[in-house]
Amino acid sequence: MTPTPPAGLDTTAPLRAIGLAGPTASGKSALALVAAARWPLEIVSVDSALVFRGLDIGSAKPSPAERAAVPHHLIDLLDPTQAYSAAQFVADARRVIAEINARGRLALLVGGTMLYFKALIDGLDAMPPADPAVRATLDARAASEGWPALHAELARVDPATAARLPPGDTQRIQRALEVWQLTGQPISSFHGQRRTPGLALPLLALEPTDRAWLHARITQRFDAMLAAGFVDEVRALRARGDLGPELPALRCVGYRQAWQALDAEAAGAPLDLAGLRERGIAATRQLAKRQLTWLRGLPRSVVACDADDAEAAGLAALARLIEAQGQA
C-alpha cells in the first residue's frame, strides 16, 4: 500500500532530485557525504539491501555517525522476513523526495540497485501488486519440486518470459508465475500499459576506466567486512530461527555466500573462511558487472571513479546538476 502523504504536502509540485549511481565499491557513499556537507542535500538510499534491518556490515550500511551528520532515507525500513519491490521503492522515493523538497532541500539519490533507478526514471507497468499468499505457495512448491520445475511451468504458460529468464533467476520466475496466477495473463502483456509517471532525474554515474581497480576495491571491502564481524552478523540472523536463504534479504550478495558457509559448518564441516572470501568476492565482482551493464542503458553523465581527481571531478559534476535544479 502506498503511504498517505503528510498533511499539507504539495504532491503536485515537480519533484527536485539528482542521482548518484555506480557499481559497488566505486565510492558513491563517500562522495555523497562530501557533497551533502557542501550543499543543502538529503540522501535517499537506492539500495535493495539497506532497506533491511540487521543487514549492516554486509551491506556497507552508513554508520550511525554518518547518518547523524547527514539525513538518510529508505534505510532500515523492513524486517528481513519481508519483501520490498521496485514499485514500493518508487512510491517511497517519490514521497520522501517531496518531503525533502518541502524543507527547501534537494534529494540526492545514491545507490547501486539499478532496477530501482530505472523504475523511478522510466515509470512502472501497471502490474498487480505482490500477493503474499501466492508467493508462499510458490515458495513451498519450489522447496518440494525445485525451481527448474517452476521454470518449466512458466515455459508452458508464458514461453516468451521463460525464454529470457535462466532457471536460476528464482525471483523473476516467481514474479512471472505470480502475475499469471493472479491475472491469467503473461507478465509481458502488462509491459507498456498504464505506466506510472517517470521522474526526470539527472544522473551522475561513477564508473571505472580500469576494471582491475574496481576488483581491488571490492576485495578490500570484502576483507574489511570480514574483519568487522560479518560472519557473526550472519550467525545472529540465523540464530533468530525465522530466516532462510530463500528470502530476498538473504539472497543479497555476500549474505548468500555466508549463509551457505554456515550451512556447511552446521552440517559438521569446519568453517571455510577462505572459500567464503573467494565466493563472496567473485559474486560481488559479478554484481558490479551487472550494475555497469544496467548503467549503460540509463541516461547519465559519467565520472571516472578510478581517476586521481575523482572526488573533485565528481563534485564539479554534481555542482552542475545541482545548479540546474536551482539549488546552488
XYZ file of C-alpha atoms in Angstrom:
328
model
C 0.000 0.000 0.000
C 1.329 3.445 -0.930
C 1.795 5.592 2.203
C -0.508 8.592 2.641
C 1.403 11.853 2.119
C 1.753 14.004 5.249
C -0.894 16.679 5.673
C -0.021 19.881 3.863
C 2.477 18.249 1.483
C 2.111 19.527 -2.094
C 2.017 16.353 -4.163
C 1.510 18.287 -7.426
C 4.789 20.214 -7.313
C 7.582 18.948 -9.594
C 9.997 16.744 -7.705
C 13.573 18.033 -7.485
C 16.270 15.414 -7.123
C 19.565 14.250 -8.593
C 21.015 10.764 -8.712
C 24.445 9.321 -7.956
C 24.863 5.754 -9.194
C 27.690 3.329 -9.765
C 28.841 -0.212 -9.136
C 29.590 -1.432 -5.651
C 32.825 -0.061 -4.151
C 33.021 2.814 -6.654
C 32.973 5.494 -3.954
C 29.353 6.669 -4.147
C 28.727 6.948 -0.417
C 31.934 8.854 0.295
C 31.247 11.357 -2.486
C 27.643 11.778 -1.340
C 28.744 12.623 2.204
C 31.205 15.230 0.964
C 28.541 16.739 -1.297
C 25.953 16.826 1.494
C 28.400 18.757 3.682
C 28.703 21.364 0.932
C 25.113 21.749 -0.339
C 21.608 21.505 1.220
C 21.131 17.840 0.355
C 19.493 14.844 1.995
C 20.497 11.338 0.914
C 17.926 8.837 -0.322
C 19.239 5.274 -0.488
C 18.729 3.383 -3.745
C 19.830 0.018 -2.395
C 17.796 -3.162 -2.066
C 19.874 -4.407 0.888
C 19.866 -1.253 3.011
C 16.091 -1.410 3.455
C 16.508 -4.408 5.796
C 17.192 -4.053 9.494
C 20.048 -6.186 10.796
C 21.890 -6.346 7.473
C 24.525 -3.799 8.393
C 28.094 -4.983 7.841
C 27.498 -6.995 4.680
C 25.506 -4.202 3.049
C 28.052 -1.478 3.896
C 25.251 0.429 5.608
C 26.139 4.023 6.560
C 27.390 4.242 10.128
C 25.347 5.919 12.893
C 27.782 8.846 12.795
C 27.320 9.280 9.039
C 23.553 9.098 9.383
C 23.667 11.652 12.203
C 25.776 14.037 10.111
C 23.507 13.884 7.032
C 19.830 12.855 6.874
C 19.495 9.439 5.193
C 16.224 7.924 3.973
C 14.886 4.489 2.953
C 17.244 2.635 5.290
C 16.127 0.073 7.916
C 12.536 0.034 6.678
C 11.802 -3.682 6.959
C 12.487 -6.857 8.871
C 14.430 -9.424 6.795
C 11.333 -11.646 6.700
C 9.607 -9.068 4.499
C 9.946 -8.295 0.793
C 10.482 -4.966 -0.960
C 9.690 -4.302 -4.599
C 10.692 -1.748 -7.199
C 7.109 -0.472 -7.124
C 7.303 0.105 -3.377
C 10.651 1.837 -3.812
C 9.189 4.206 -6.409
C 6.277 5.069 -4.118
C 8.551 5.579 -1.119
C 11.156 7.560 -3.065
C 8.628 9.938 -4.598
C 7.085 10.570 -1.171
C 10.463 11.166 0.503
C 11.686 13.444 -2.293
C 8.544 15.576 -1.909
C 9.129 15.806 1.846
C 12.770 16.833 1.330
C 11.755 19.446 -1.232
C 9.166 20.817 1.188
C 12.031 21.508 3.608
C 13.747 23.584 0.926
C 16.384 20.929 0.263
C 17.352 18.724 -2.666
C 17.197 14.939 -2.643
C 20.385 13.101 -3.613
C 19.512 9.527 -4.596
C 22.540 7.312 -4.020
C 22.989 3.614 -4.669
C 23.662 0.695 -6.932
C 20.275 -1.012 -7.340
C 19.876 -0.047 -10.961
C 16.429 -1.643 -11.257
C 15.200 0.938 -8.747
C 16.798 3.806 -10.675
C 15.276 2.531 -13.921
C 11.823 2.113 -12.367
C 11.938 5.641 -10.969
C 13.196 7.209 -14.205
C 11.091 5.226 -16.693
C 7.956 4.636 -14.625
C 6.347 1.269 -13.992
C 3.994 -1.015 -15.856
C 0.582 -1.476 -14.265
C 1.056 -4.995 -12.969
C -0.780 -6.407 -9.951
C 0.912 -5.932 -6.579
C 2.646 -8.796 -4.846
C 0.373 -11.343 -3.186
C 1.959 -12.917 -0.071
C -0.293 -15.969 -0.193
C 0.541 -16.748 -3.818
C 4.237 -16.234 -3.167
C 4.144 -18.529 -0.143
C 2.533 -21.234 -2.251
C 5.147 -20.837 -4.983
C 7.952 -20.957 -2.404
C 6.531 -24.163 -0.948
C 6.314 -25.716 -4.402
C 9.868 -24.646 -5.191
C 11.062 -26.293 -1.984
C 9.410 -29.594 -2.894
C 9.674 -29.620 -6.707
C 12.673 -27.369 -7.372
C 12.888 -24.110 -9.294
C 13.632 -25.852 -12.630
C 10.152 -27.406 -12.422
C 8.596 -23.979 -11.894
C 10.652 -22.603 -14.774
C 9.263 -25.420 -16.942
C 5.742 -24.461 -15.867
C 6.444 -20.844 -16.800
C 7.599 -22.049 -20.214
C 4.166 -23.617 -20.726
C 2.083 -20.597 -19.690
C 4.405 -17.727 -20.683
C 7.046 -19.035 -23.114
C 8.332 -15.579 -24.056
C 9.212 -14.704 -20.452
C 10.624 -18.164 -19.715
C 12.898 -17.892 -22.741
C 14.607 -14.791 -21.375
C 14.909 -15.998 -17.768
C 17.520 -18.583 -16.771
C 16.239 -21.352 -14.456
C 18.275 -19.873 -11.613
C 16.549 -16.467 -11.703
C 14.159 -17.517 -8.960
C 12.881 -14.054 -8.055
C 11.716 -13.200 -11.575
C 10.350 -16.697 -12.217
C 8.286 -16.371 -9.050
C 7.017 -12.930 -10.074
C 6.056 -14.105 -13.575
C 4.143 -17.102 -12.209
C 2.530 -14.895 -9.568
C 1.245 -12.477 -12.231
C -0.027 -15.410 -14.313
C -1.886 -16.914 -11.360
C -3.401 -13.582 -10.342
C -4.475 -12.434 -13.809
C -4.315 -15.345 -16.217
C -2.100 -13.193 -18.442
C 1.635 -13.346 -19.150
C 3.685 -10.703 -17.410
C 4.817 -9.386 -20.796
C 1.235 -8.361 -21.612
C 1.472 -5.628 -18.977
C 4.620 -4.060 -20.394
C 3.922 -0.560 -21.662
C 0.385 -0.398 -20.288
C -0.768 2.397 -17.954
C 2.736 3.233 -16.807
C 3.190 5.299 -13.659
C 4.942 8.579 -14.489
C 8.698 8.600 -14.693
C 10.891 11.129 -12.928
C 13.261 13.422 -14.814
C 16.278 12.521 -12.685
C 19.657 13.985 -13.679
C 22.031 11.097 -13.038
C 25.779 11.046 -12.395
C 27.497 7.662 -12.642
C 30.838 6.706 -11.115
C 32.395 4.190 -13.492
C 35.952 2.794 -13.611
C 38.118 3.015 -16.693
C 40.156 0.072 -15.368
C 38.087 -2.880 -14.135
C 41.101 -4.169 -12.166
C 40.915 -1.053 -9.972
C 37.308 -1.877 -9.074
C 38.159 -5.524 -8.427
C 40.869 -4.460 -5.977
C 38.411 -2.175 -4.187
C 35.864 -4.992 -3.968
C 38.481 -7.281 -2.422
C 39.464 -4.626 0.104
C 35.843 -4.012 1.039
C 35.024 -7.699 1.485
C 38.111 -8.222 3.632
C 37.111 -5.223 5.738
C 33.613 -6.658 6.203
C 35.045 -9.988 7.358
C 37.326 -8.179 9.805
C 34.370 -6.158 11.109
C 32.445 -9.294 12.079
C 30.352 -10.078 9.004
C 30.224 -13.813 9.755
C 28.988 -13.124 13.284
C 26.316 -10.837 11.852
C 25.022 -13.674 9.673
C 25.256 -16.097 12.618
C 22.974 -13.771 14.568
C 20.491 -13.678 11.697
C 20.482 -17.486 11.529
C 20.006 -17.729 15.307
C 16.656 -15.954 15.026
C 15.201 -19.150 13.592
C 12.692 -17.444 11.286
C 15.002 -16.633 8.365
C 16.177 -18.726 5.447
C 18.215 -18.372 2.265
C 15.076 -18.210 0.130
C 14.173 -14.763 1.473
C 15.080 -11.757 -0.706
C 17.104 -10.213 2.130
C 19.323 -13.274 2.426
C 19.802 -13.552 -1.334
C 21.837 -10.338 -1.255
C 25.429 -10.754 -2.415
C 27.689 -11.726 0.465
C 24.846 -12.855 2.698
C 24.022 -15.756 0.410
C 27.622 -16.977 0.405
C 27.984 -16.548 4.178
C 24.738 -18.439 4.789
C 25.980 -21.316 2.630
C 29.276 -21.426 4.532
C 27.430 -21.564 7.841
C 25.126 -24.277 6.470
C 28.209 -26.403 5.812
C 29.521 -25.663 9.290
C 26.179 -26.658 10.813
C 26.440 -29.974 8.942
C 29.750 -30.687 10.694
C 32.381 -29.192 8.405
C 34.859 -26.597 9.686
C 34.016 -23.053 8.703
C 35.683 -22.407 5.349
C 36.540 -18.722 5.633
C 38.887 -18.831 2.658
C 36.164 -20.353 0.492
C 33.608 -17.829 1.731
C 36.002 -14.992 0.933
C 36.659 -16.332 -2.572
C 32.984 -16.906 -3.375
C 31.905 -13.603 -1.854
C 34.447 -11.585 -3.819
C 33.575 -13.415 -7.048
C 29.853 -12.804 -6.530
C 30.470 -9.129 -5.787
C 32.502 -8.771 -8.975
C 29.630 -10.306 -10.925
C 27.243 -7.875 -9.261
C 29.450 -4.956 -10.294
C 29.499 -6.252 -13.868
C 25.681 -6.374 -13.918
C 25.467 -2.894 -12.421
C 27.698 -1.470 -15.149
C 25.588 -3.187 -17.799
C 22.443 -1.617 -16.337
C 24.110 1.790 -16.232
C 24.850 1.713 -19.927
C 21.096 1.662 -20.526
C 20.401 4.764 -18.426
C 20.835 8.417 -19.461
C 23.707 9.714 -17.369
C 26.872 11.740 -17.166
C 29.997 9.823 -16.173
C 32.958 10.474 -13.908
C 35.889 8.040 -13.825
C 35.917 6.809 -10.245
C 39.479 5.484 -10.601
C 40.937 8.842 -11.705
C 43.322 10.689 -9.392
C 40.926 13.648 -9.283
C 37.745 11.550 -8.969
C 36.397 13.415 -5.935
C 36.989 16.859 -7.428
C 35.538 15.794 -10.773
C 32.543 14.219 -9.052
C 31.858 17.343 -7.006
C 32.136 19.532 -10.100
C 29.675 17.301 -11.964
C 27.272 17.311 -9.025
C 27.563 21.098 -8.791
C 26.351 21.388 -12.379
C 23.377 19.102 -11.715
C 22.515 20.946 -8.501
C 22.704 24.326 -10.239
C 20.367 23.058 -12.945
C 17.873 22.175 -10.197
C 18.063 25.698 -8.816
C 19.741 24.682 -5.560
C 23.279 26.044 -5.959
